[in-house]
JSON list of C-alpha atoms in Angstrom, two decimals:
[
{"chain": "A", "resi": 23, "resn": "MET", "atom": "CA", "xyz": [-56.13, -0.84, 48.56]},
{"chain": "A", "resi": 24, "resn": "HIS", "atom": "CA", "xyz": [-56.84, -1.17, 44.73]},
{"chain": "A", "resi": 25, "resn": "GLU", "atom": "CA", "xyz": [-60.07, -2.91, 42.90]},
{"chain": "A", "resi": 26, "resn": "ASP", "atom": "CA", "xyz": [-61.46, -2.64, 39.62]},
{"chain": "A", "resi": 27, "resn": "GLY", "atom": "CA", "xyz": [-63.22, -4.34, 36.84]},
{"chain": "A", "resi": 28, "resn": "PHE", "atom": "CA", "xyz": [-65.69, -4.18, 34.66]},
{"chain": "A", "resi": 29, "resn": "ILE", "atom": "CA", "xyz": [-69.89, -3.90, 34.19]},
{"chain": "A", "resi": 30, "resn": "GLY", "atom": "CA", "xyz": [-71.28, -4.07, 31.36]},
{"chain": "A", "resi": 31, "resn": "ARG", "atom": "CA", "xyz": [-68.65, -2.09, 28.69]},
{"chain": "A", "resi": 32, "resn": "ILE", "atom": "CA", "xyz": [-67.74, 0.45, 31.62]},
{"chain": "A", "resi": 33, "resn": "GLU", "atom": "CA", "xyz": [-64.12, -0.21, 32.75]},
{"chain": "A", "resi": 34, "resn": "TRP", "atom": "CA", "xyz": [-63.36, 0.73, 36.44]},
{"chain": "A", "resi": 35, "resn": "ALA", "atom": "CA", "xyz": [-60.81, 1.01, 39.23]},
{"chain": "A", "resi": 36, "resn": "VAL", "atom": "CA", "xyz": [-60.82, 2.58, 41.97]},
{"chain": "A", "resi": 37, "resn": "ALA", "atom": "CA", "xyz": [-57.09, 3.04, 44.46]},
{"chain": "A", "resi": 38, "resn": "GLY", "atom": "CA", "xyz": [-56.76, 4.30, 48.10]},
{"chain": "A", "resi": 39, "resn": "ARG", "atom": "CA", "xyz": [-55.03, 4.47, 51.02]},
{"chain": "A", "resi": 40, "resn": "ALA", "atom": "CA", "xyz": [-54.88, 5.98, 54.52]},
{"chain": "A", "resi": 41, "resn": "LEU", "atom": "CA", "xyz": [-52.90, 8.86, 55.76]},
{"chain": "A", "resi": 42, "resn": "PRO", "atom": "CA", "xyz": [-49.67, 7.63, 56.31]},
{"chain": "A", "resi": 43, "resn": "GLY", "atom": "CA", "xyz": [-49.79, 6.47, 60.95]},
{"chain": "A", "resi": 44, "resn": "GLN", "atom": "CA", "xyz": [-53.21, 5.25, 59.91]},
{"chain": "A", "resi": 45, "resn": "GLN", "atom": "CA", "xyz": [-54.91, 1.75, 60.09]},
{"chain": "A", "resi": 46, "resn": "VAL", "atom": "CA", "xyz": [-58.18, 2.81, 58.16]},
{"chain": "A", "resi": 47, "resn": "SER", "atom": "CA", "xyz": [-58.82, 5.56, 55.65]},
{"chain": "A", "resi": 48, "resn": "GLY", "atom": "CA", "xyz": [-61.92, 8.28, 55.63]},
{"chain": "A", "resi": 49, "resn": "ASP", "atom": "CA", "xyz": [-62.05, 7.83, 51.81]},
{"chain": "A", "resi": 50, "resn": "ARG", "atom": "CA", "xyz": [-64.06, 5.29, 49.86]},
{"chain": "A", "resi": 51, "resn": "GLY", "atom": "CA", "xyz": [-64.78, 4.93, 46.83]},
{"chain": "A", "resi": 52, "resn": "VAL", "atom": "CA", "xyz": [-67.93, 3.37, 45.81]},
{"chain": "A", "resi": 53, "resn": "VAL", "atom": "CA", "xyz": [-69.48, 1.22, 41.86]},
{"chain": "A", "resi": 54, "resn": "LEU", "atom": "CA", "xyz": [-72.97, -0.17, 42.38]},
{"chain": "A", "resi": 55, "resn": "ASP", "atom": "CA", "xyz": [-74.77, -1.58, 38.99]},
{"chain": "A", "resi": 56, "resn": "THR", "atom": "CA", "xyz": [-78.02, 0.34, 38.93]},
{"chain": "A", "resi": 57, "resn": "GLY", "atom": "CA", "xyz": [-79.54, -1.96, 36.34]},
{"chain": "A", "resi": 58, "resn": "GLY", "atom": "CA", "xyz": [-80.78, -0.29, 32.58]},
{"chain": "A", "resi": 59, "resn": "GLY", "atom": "CA", "xyz": [-76.98, 0.26, 31.82]},
{"chain": "A", "resi": 60, "resn": "THR", "atom": "CA", "xyz": [-76.36, 2.47, 33.95]},
{"chain": "A", "resi": 61, "resn": "VAL", "atom": "CA", "xyz": [-73.42, 2.93, 36.82]},
{"chain": "A", "resi": 62, "resn": "LEU", "atom": "CA", "xyz": [-73.68, 5.12, 39.90]},
{"chain": "A", "resi": 63, "resn": "PHE", "atom": "CA", "xyz": [-69.63, 6.08, 40.51]},
{"chain": "A", "resi": 64, "resn": "ALA", "atom": "CA", "xyz": [-69.35, 7.88, 44.58]},
{"chain": "A", "resi": 65, "resn": "VAL", "atom": "CA", "xyz": [-66.22, 9.28, 45.82]},
{"chain": "A", "resi": 66, "resn": "LEU", "atom": "CA", "xyz": [-66.92, 9.86, 49.49]},
{"chain": "A", "resi": 67, "resn": "ASP", "atom": "CA", "xyz": [-63.83, 12.24, 51.69]},
{"chain": "A", "resi": 68, "resn": "GLY", "atom": "CA", "xyz": [-65.21, 11.67, 55.56]},
{"chain": "A", "resi": 69, "resn": "LEU", "atom": "CA", "xyz": [-64.03, 14.84, 56.80]},
{"chain": "A", "resi": 70, "resn": "GLY", "atom": "CA", "xyz": [-60.27, 14.81, 58.86]},
{"chain": "A", "resi": 71, "resn": "HIS", "atom": "CA", "xyz": [-59.09, 10.91, 58.43]},
{"chain": "A", "resi": 72, "resn": "GLY", "atom": "CA", "xyz": [-59.17, 8.27, 61.05]},
{"chain": "A", "resi": 73, "resn": "ALA", "atom": "CA", "xyz": [-62.46, 5.75, 62.81]},
{"chain": "A", "resi": 74, "resn": "ALA", "atom": "CA", "xyz": [-64.49, 9.02, 62.87]},
{"chain": "A", "resi": 75, "resn": "ALA", "atom": "CA", "xyz": [-63.80, 9.22, 59.54]},
{"chain": "A", "resi": 76, "resn": "ALA", "atom": "CA", "xyz": [-64.13, 6.02, 58.02]},
{"chain": "A", "resi": 77, "resn": "ASP", "atom": "CA", "xyz": [-68.05, 5.79, 59.53]},
{"chain": "A", "resi": 78, "resn": "ALA", "atom": "CA", "xyz": [-69.13, 8.87, 58.03]},
{"chain": "A", "resi": 79, "resn": "ALA", "atom": "CA", "xyz": [-68.01, 7.51, 54.75]},
{"chain": "A", "resi": 80, "resn": "ASP", "atom": "CA", "xyz": [-69.20, 4.16, 55.44]},
{"chain": "A", "resi": 81, "resn": "ARG", "atom": "CA", "xyz": [-72.81, 5.71, 56.74]},
{"chain": "A", "resi": 82, "resn": "ALA", "atom": "CA", "xyz": [-72.84, 6.69, 52.46]},
{"chain": "A", "resi": 83, "resn": "ALA", "atom": "CA", "xyz": [-71.77, 3.86, 51.10]},
{"chain": "A", "resi": 84, "resn": "ARG", "atom": "CA", "xyz": [-74.18, 2.09, 52.76]},
{"chain": "A", "resi": 85, "resn": "VAL", "atom": "CA", "xyz": [-77.01, 3.97, 52.03]},
{"chain": "A", "resi": 86, "resn": "LEU", "atom": "CA", "xyz": [-76.04, 4.88, 48.41]},
{"chain": "A", "resi": 87, "resn": "SER", "atom": "CA", "xyz": [-75.54, 0.93, 48.36]},
{"chain": "A", "resi": 88, "resn": "GLU", "atom": "CA", "xyz": [-79.19, 0.40, 49.86]},
{"chain": "A", "resi": 89, "resn": "ASN", "atom": "CA", "xyz": [-80.88, 3.13, 47.40]},
{"chain": "A", "resi": 90, "resn": "ARG", "atom": "CA", "xyz": [-79.11, 2.94, 44.24]},
{"chain": "A", "resi": 91, "resn": "ALA", "atom": "CA", "xyz": [-82.05, 3.28, 41.79]},
{"chain": "A", "resi": 92, "resn": "GLU", "atom": "CA", "xyz": [-82.29, 7.43, 43.72]},
{"chain": "A", "resi": 93, "resn": "PRO", "atom": "CA", "xyz": [-82.20, 10.60, 41.87]},
{"chain": "A", "resi": 94, "resn": "LEU", "atom": "CA", "xyz": [-78.81, 11.82, 42.12]},
{"chain": "A", "resi": 95, "resn": "ASP", "atom": "CA", "xyz": [-79.92, 14.54, 44.60]},
{"chain": "A", "resi": 96, "resn": "VAL", "atom": "CA", "xyz": [-82.42, 12.17, 46.46]},
{"chain": "A", "resi": 97, "resn": "LEU", "atom": "CA", "xyz": [-79.00, 10.05, 46.99]},
{"chain": "A", "resi": 98, "resn": "MET", "atom": "CA", "xyz": [-76.95, 13.33, 48.27]},
{"chain": "A", "resi": 99, "resn": "VAL", "atom": "CA", "xyz": [-80.51, 14.09, 50.86]},
{"chain": "A", "resi": 100, "resn": "LEU", "atom": "CA", "xyz": [-80.52, 10.19, 52.68]},
{"chain": "A", "resi": 101, "resn": "CYS", "atom": "CA", "xyz": [-76.59, 10.24, 53.05]},
{"chain": "A", "resi": 102, "resn": "HIS", "atom": "CA", "xyz": [-77.08, 13.18, 54.69]},
{"chain": "A", "resi": 103, "resn": "ARG", "atom": "CA", "xyz": [-79.81, 12.40, 56.73]},
{"chain": "A", "resi": 104, "resn": "ALA", "atom": "CA", "xyz": [-77.92, 9.38, 57.98]},
{"chain": "A", "resi": 105, "resn": "MET", "atom": "CA", "xyz": [-74.49, 10.90, 58.30]},
{"chain": "A", "resi": 106, "resn": "ALA", "atom": "CA", "xyz": [-76.12, 13.83, 60.89]},
{"chain": "A", "resi": 107, "resn": "ASP", "atom": "CA", "xyz": [-74.80, 13.00, 63.95]},
{"chain": "A", "resi": 108, "resn": "THR", "atom": "CA", "xyz": [-70.82, 12.09, 62.13]},
{"chain": "A", "resi": 109, "resn": "ARG", "atom": "CA", "xyz": [-68.62, 14.14, 61.35]},
{"chain": "A", "resi": 110, "resn": "GLY", "atom": "CA", "xyz": [-69.76, 14.39, 57.77]},
{"chain": "A", "resi": 111, "resn": "ALA", "atom": "CA", "xyz": [-68.10, 14.01, 54.68]},
{"chain": "A", "resi": 112, "resn": "ALA", "atom": "CA", "xyz": [-67.85, 15.64, 50.92]},
{"chain": "A", "resi": 113, "resn": "ILE", "atom": "CA", "xyz": [-69.63, 13.39, 48.35]},
{"chain": "A", "resi": 114, "resn": "SER", "atom": "CA", "xyz": [-69.76, 13.43, 44.48]},
{"chain": "A", "resi": 115, "resn": "LEU", "atom": "CA", "xyz": [-71.52, 11.44, 42.73]},
{"chain": "A", "resi": 116, "resn": "ALA", "atom": "CA", "xyz": [-71.91, 10.10, 38.65]},
{"chain": "A", "resi": 117, "resn": "LEU", "atom": "CA", "xyz": [-74.25, 8.23, 37.21]},
{"chain": "A", "resi": 118, "resn": "PHE", "atom": "CA", "xyz": [-72.13, 6.91, 33.87]},
{"chain": "A", "resi": 119, "resn": "ASP", "atom": "CA", "xyz": [-74.35, 4.89, 31.39]},
{"chain": "A", "resi": 120, "resn": "GLU", "atom": "CA", "xyz": [-73.37, 3.11, 28.86]},
{"chain": "A", "resi": 121, "resn": "GLY", "atom": "CA", "xyz": [-74.14, 5.59, 25.71]},
{"chain": "A", "resi": 122, "resn": "ASP", "atom": "CA", "xyz": [-73.14, 8.91, 25.75]},
{"chain": "A", "resi": 123, "resn": "ARG", "atom": "CA", "xyz": [-73.86, 10.80, 29.27]},
{"chain": "A", "resi": 124, "resn": "VAL", "atom": "CA", "xyz": [-72.78, 11.38, 32.88]},
{"chain": "A", "resi": 125, "resn": "ARG", "atom": "CA", "xyz": [-75.01, 12.93, 35.42]},
{"chain": "A", "resi": 126, "resn": "TRP", "atom": "CA", "xyz": [-73.35, 14.12, 38.00]},
{"chain": "A", "resi": 127, "resn": "LEU", "atom": "CA", "xyz": [-73.86, 15.91, 41.40]},
{"chain": "A", "resi": 128, "resn": "GLY", "atom": "CA", "xyz": [-70.52, 16.95, 44.23]},
{"chain": "A", "resi": 129, "resn": "VAL", "atom": "CA", "xyz": [-70.86, 18.88, 47.48]},
{"chain": "A", "resi": 130, "resn": "GLY", "atom": "CA", "xyz": [-67.55, 19.32, 49.07]},
{"chain": "A", "resi": 131, "resn": "ASN", "atom": "CA", "xyz": [-63.90, 19.18, 47.79]},
{"chain": "A", "resi": 132, "resn": "VAL", "atom": "CA", "xyz": [-64.23, 15.76, 45.72]},
{"chain": "A", "resi": 133, "resn": "GLU", "atom": "CA", "xyz": [-63.06, 16.62, 42.30]},
{"chain": "A", "resi": 134, "resn": "SER", "atom": "CA", "xyz": [-64.66, 15.31, 39.21]},
{"chain": "A", "resi": 135, "resn": "GLN", "atom": "CA", "xyz": [-63.43, 15.47, 35.82]},
{"chain": "A", "resi": 136, "resn": "VAL", "atom": "CA", "xyz": [-63.96, 13.96, 32.58]},
{"chain": "A", "resi": 137, "resn": "LEU", "atom": "CA", "xyz": [-61.26, 13.68, 30.05]},
{"chain": "A", "resi": 138, "resn": "THR", "atom": "CA", "xyz": [-61.37, 13.56, 26.11]},
{"chain": "A", "resi": 139, "resn": "ALA", "atom": "CA", "xyz": [-58.37, 12.58, 23.54]},
{"chain": "A", "resi": 140, "resn": "GLY", "atom": "CA", "xyz": [-58.46, 14.95, 20.00]},
{"chain": "A", "resi": 141, "resn": "PRO", "atom": "CA", "xyz": [-56.34, 16.32, 17.81]},
{"chain": "A", "resi": 142, "resn": "ALA", "atom": "CA", "xyz": [-54.39, 18.51, 20.59]},
{"chain": "A", "resi": 143, "resn": "GLY", "atom": "CA", "xyz": [-53.38, 15.75, 22.97]},
{"chain": "A", "resi": 144, "resn": "LEU", "atom": "CA", "xyz": [-55.76, 14.91, 26.21]},
{"chain": "A", "resi": 145, "resn": "THR", "atom": "CA", "xyz": [-57.46, 17.37, 27.65]},
{"chain": "A", "resi": 146, "resn": "VAL", "atom": "CA", "xyz": [-60.46, 18.20, 30.69]},
{"chain": "A", "resi": 147, "resn": "HIS", "atom": "CA", "xyz": [-63.46, 17.82, 28.56]},
{"chain": "A", "resi": 148, "resn": "ALA", "atom": "CA", "xyz": [-65.92, 18.62, 31.27]},
{"chain": "A", "resi": 149, "resn": "THR", "atom": "CA", "xyz": [-65.24, 19.82, 35.18]},
{"chain": "A", "resi": 150, "resn": "VAL", "atom": "CA", "xyz": [-68.17, 19.32, 37.83]},
{"chain": "A", "resi": 151, "resn": "LEU", "atom": "CA", "xyz": [-69.29, 22.17, 39.82]},
{"chain": "A", "resi": 152, "resn": "LEU", "atom": "CA", "xyz": [-68.90, 21.27, 43.43]},
{"chain": "A", "resi": 153, "resn": "THR", "atom": "CA", "xyz": [-70.88, 23.03, 46.37]},
{"chain": "A", "resi": 154, "resn": "ALA", "atom": "CA", "xyz": [-69.28, 24.24, 48.83]},
{"chain": "A", "resi": 155, "resn": "GLY", "atom": "CA", "xyz": [-71.06, 22.31, 52.80]},
{"chain": "A", "resi": 156, "resn": "ILE", "atom": "CA", "xyz": [-70.86, 19.50, 54.10]},
{"chain": "A", "resi": 157, "resn": "VAL", "atom": "CA", "xyz": [-72.57, 16.16, 54.09]},
{"chain": "A", "resi": 158, "resn": "GLY", "atom": "CA", "xyz": [-74.15, 15.78, 57.37]},
{"chain": "A", "resi": 159, "resn": "TYR", "atom": "CA", "xyz": [-73.50, 18.78, 58.50]},
{"chain": "A", "resi": 160, "resn": "ARG", "atom": "CA", "xyz": [-74.52, 21.76, 55.98]},
{"chain": "A", "resi": 161, "resn": "LEU", "atom": "CA", "xyz": [-76.42, 20.80, 52.81]},
{"chain": "A", "resi": 162, "resn": "PRO", "atom": "CA", "xyz": [-76.80, 23.43, 50.36]},
{"chain": "A", "resi": 163, "resn": "ALA", "atom": "CA", "xyz": [-80.56, 24.49, 49.43]},
{"chain": "A", "resi": 164, "resn": "ASN", "atom": "CA", "xyz": [-80.64, 23.83, 45.44]},
{"chain": "A", "resi": 165, "resn": "LEU", "atom": "CA", "xyz": [-79.08, 20.50, 44.90]},
{"chain": "A", "resi": 166, "resn": "GLN", "atom": "CA", "xyz": [-79.15, 20.66, 40.92]},
{"chain": "A", "resi": 167, "resn": "PRO", "atom": "CA", "xyz": [-76.92, 17.75, 39.02]},
{"chain": "A", "resi": 168, "resn": "GLN", "atom": "CA", "xyz": [-75.54, 18.18, 35.92]},
{"chain": "A", "resi": 169, "resn": "SER", "atom": "CA", "xyz": [-74.95, 16.39, 32.84]},
{"chain": "A", "resi": 170, "resn": "VAL", "atom": "CA", "xyz": [-72.26, 16.10, 30.47]},
{"chain": "A", "resi": 171, "resn": "ALA", "atom": "CA", "xyz": [-71.82, 14.34, 26.88]},
{"chain": "A", "resi": 172, "resn": "VAL", "atom": "CA", "xyz": [-69.31, 11.50, 27.22]},
{"chain": "A", "resi": 173, "resn": "ARG", "atom": "CA", "xyz": [-67.93, 9.12, 24.05]},
{"chain": "A", "resi": 174, "resn": "PRO", "atom": "CA", "xyz": [-66.97, 5.93, 23.91]},
{"chain": "A", "resi": 175, "resn": "GLY", "atom": "CA", "xyz": [-62.93, 6.44, 25.55]},
{"chain": "A", "resi": 176, "resn": "ASP", "atom": "CA", "xyz": [-63.73, 9.51, 27.71]},
{"chain": "A", "resi": 177, "resn": "LEU", "atom": "CA", "xyz": [-61.98, 8.74, 31.10]},
{"chain": "A", "resi": 178, "resn": "LEU", "atom": "CA", "xyz": [-63.94, 9.98, 34.23]},
{"chain": "A", "resi": 179, "resn": "LEU", "atom": "CA", "xyz": [-62.16, 11.04, 36.81]},
{"chain": "A", "resi": 180, "resn": "MET", "atom": "CA", "xyz": [-62.92, 11.57, 40.84]},
{"chain": "A", "resi": 181, "resn": "SER", "atom": "CA", "xyz": [-60.61, 12.23, 43.56]},
{"chain": "A", "resi": 182, "resn": "THR", "atom": "CA", "xyz": [-59.96, 13.25, 47.09]},
{"chain": "A", "resi": 183, "resn": "ASP", "atom": "CA", "xyz": [-58.86, 16.31, 48.09]},
{"chain": "A", "resi": 184, "resn": "GLY", "atom": "CA", "xyz": [-55.71, 13.96, 49.31]},
{"chain": "A", "resi": 185, "resn": "ILE", "atom": "CA", "xyz": [-54.53, 13.75, 45.52]},
{"chain": "A", "resi": 186, "resn": "VAL", "atom": "CA", "xyz": [-53.06, 16.34, 44.05]},
{"chain": "A", "resi": 187, "resn": "THR", "atom": "CA", "xyz": [-54.22, 17.18, 40.94]},
{"chain": "A", "resi": 188, "resn": "GLU", "atom": "CA", "xyz": [-52.36, 15.47, 37.78]},
{"chain": "A", "resi": 189, "resn": "SER", "atom": "CA", "xyz": [-52.23, 17.81, 34.51]},
{"chain": "A", "resi": 190, "resn": "ALA", "atom": "CA", "xyz": [-54.88, 15.66, 31.84]},
{"chain": "A", "resi": 191, "resn": "ALA", "atom": "CA", "xyz": [-51.34, 15.36, 29.55]},
{"chain": "A", "resi": 192, "resn": "LEU", "atom": "CA", "xyz": [-49.48, 13.14, 32.11]},
{"chain": "A", "resi": 193, "resn": "ILE", "atom": "CA", "xyz": [-52.29, 10.39, 31.80]},
{"chain": "A", "resi": 194, "resn": "ASP", "atom": "CA", "xyz": [-51.68, 7.75, 29.06]},
{"chain": "A", "resi": 195, "resn": "LEU", "atom": "CA", "xyz": [-55.32, 6.70, 28.12]},
{"chain": "A", "resi": 196, "resn": "SER", "atom": "CA", "xyz": [-53.83, 3.71, 26.38]},
{"chain": "A", "resi": 197, "resn": "LYS", "atom": "CA", "xyz": [-53.48, 2.35, 30.34]},
{"chain": "A", "resi": 198, "resn": "SER", "atom": "CA", "xyz": [-56.04, 0.47, 31.97]},
{"chain": "A", "resi": 199, "resn": "THR", "atom": "CA", "xyz": [-58.07, 2.11, 34.69]},
{"chain": "A", "resi": 200, "resn": "ALA", "atom": "CA", "xyz": [-56.44, -0.36, 37.16]},
{"chain": "A", "resi": 201, "resn": "ASP", "atom": "CA", "xyz": [-53.23, 0.93, 35.91]},
{"chain": "A", "resi": 202, "resn": "ILE", "atom": "CA", "xyz": [-53.83, 5.04, 35.83]},
{"chain": "A", "resi": 203, "resn": "THR", "atom": "CA", "xyz": [-55.65, 5.02, 39.57]},
{"chain": "A", "resi": 204, "resn": "ALA", "atom": "CA", "xyz": [-52.51, 3.08, 40.29]},
{"chain": "A", "resi": 205, "resn": "ASP", "atom": "CA", "xyz": [-49.85, 5.33, 39.06]},
{"chain": "A", "resi": 206, "resn": "ILE", "atom": "CA", "xyz": [-52.00, 8.77, 39.93]},
{"chain": "A", "resi": 207, "resn": "LEU", "atom": "CA", "xyz": [-51.89, 7.38, 43.87]},
{"chain": "A", "resi": 208, "resn": "ALA", "atom": "CA", "xyz": [-48.59, 6.42, 43.43]},
{"chain": "A", "resi": 209, "resn": "ARG", "atom": "CA", "xyz": [-47.03, 10.16, 42.11]},
{"chain": "A", "resi": 210, "resn": "HIS", "atom": "CA", "xyz": [-49.76, 12.32, 43.37]},
{"chain": "A", "resi": 211, "resn": "ALA", "atom": "CA", "xyz": [-51.22, 11.09, 47.63]},
{"chain": "A", "resi": 212, "resn": "LYS", "atom": "CA", "xyz": [-50.57, 14.25, 49.71]},
{"chain": "A", "resi": 213, "resn": "ASP", "atom": "CA", "xyz": [-48.75, 12.77, 52.77]},
{"chain": "A", "resi": 214, "resn": "THR", "atom": "CA", "xyz": [-51.00, 14.50, 54.76]},
{"chain": "A", "resi": 215, "resn": "ASP", "atom": "CA", "xyz": [-54.63, 13.11, 54.10]},
{"chain": "A", "resi": 216, "resn": "ASP", "atom": "CA", "xyz": [-55.87, 10.05, 53.31]},
{"chain": "A", "resi": 217, "resn": "ALA", "atom": "CA", "xyz": [-55.97, 10.09, 48.76]},
{"chain": "A", "resi": 218, "resn": "LEU", "atom": "CA", "xyz": [-58.36, 8.06, 46.88]},
{"chain": "A", "resi": 219, "resn": "VAL", "atom": "CA", "xyz": [-59.26, 7.89, 42.92]},
{"chain": "A", "resi": 220, "resn": "LEU", "atom": "CA", "xyz": [-61.96, 6.68, 40.25]},
{"chain": "A", "resi": 221, "resn": "ALA", "atom": "CA", "xyz": [-61.43, 5.60, 37.11]},
{"chain": "A", "resi": 222, "resn": "ALA", "atom": "CA", "xyz": [-63.83, 4.92, 34.70]},
{"chain": "A", "resi": 223, "resn": "ARG", "atom": "CA", "xyz": [-64.45, 5.34, 31.06]},
{"chain": "A", "resi": 224, "resn": "HIS", "atom": "CA", "xyz": [-66.94, 3.84, 28.41]},
{"chain": "A", "resi": 225, "resn": "ARG", "atom": "CA", "xyz": [-64.60, 1.06, 26.52]},
{"chain": "A", "resi": 226, "resn": "GLY", "atom": "CA", "xyz": [-67.38, 0.74, 23.23]},
{"chain": "A", "resi": 227, "resn": "ALA", "atom": "CA", "xyz": [-67.73, -2.42, 21.43]},
{"chain": "A", "resi": 228, "resn": "ARG", "atom": "CA", "xyz": [-66.85, -5.58, 24.54]},
{"chain": "A", "resi": 229, "resn": "GLY", "atom": "CA", "xyz": [-64.20, -7.10, 21.80]},
{"chain": "A", "resi": 230, "resn": "THR", "atom": "CA", "xyz": [-61.80, -3.49, 22.80]},
{"chain": "A", "resi": 231, "resn": "ALA", "atom": "CA", "xyz": [-62.23, -4.04, 26.13]},
{"chain": "A", "resi": 232, "resn": "GLU", "atom": "CA", "xyz": [-59.55, -7.03, 26.18]}
]
């Protein structure tokens, strides 16, 4: 599965695949225009794999779509309630605006980072602080979204635990997000799990996105 596009000046892409031998994946990437120049990105990892994991992730995806304007902590609670009779999922949410900030919140082991280019090369600018738990089964009592400043060109990278974490130095920021996610999936997807990676960045002036 490969999807990509632009919402305003935010370029995004998702690449994923099911565990080899399975017909469906329990990993989902969600991209939602929330209006006002902001975009909600979510990566959902249904517990385990197969149809039951996919059902849990699909429940959360529907909740996010129907309530996209709600704050991140409210969205996490709504997903938790909707998945109460499922396996549950690990979920990370990131609200990316067209200015200079990403707000994010994670429960479970969906990793999220912001990568930035500097004099010494590409580095990890920030990593979401993940809270232990399973959305739909055990939600932490204190859901506290974080906020991080970003610059045009910085890359938001979100991945399920079916992706082996890649060194930031190996990512080529000159490539499109579609190529970046496809490369990571091809090189770093585990053979023992579903796998999905999402990338997003603000491309500055529209002319730089062509």
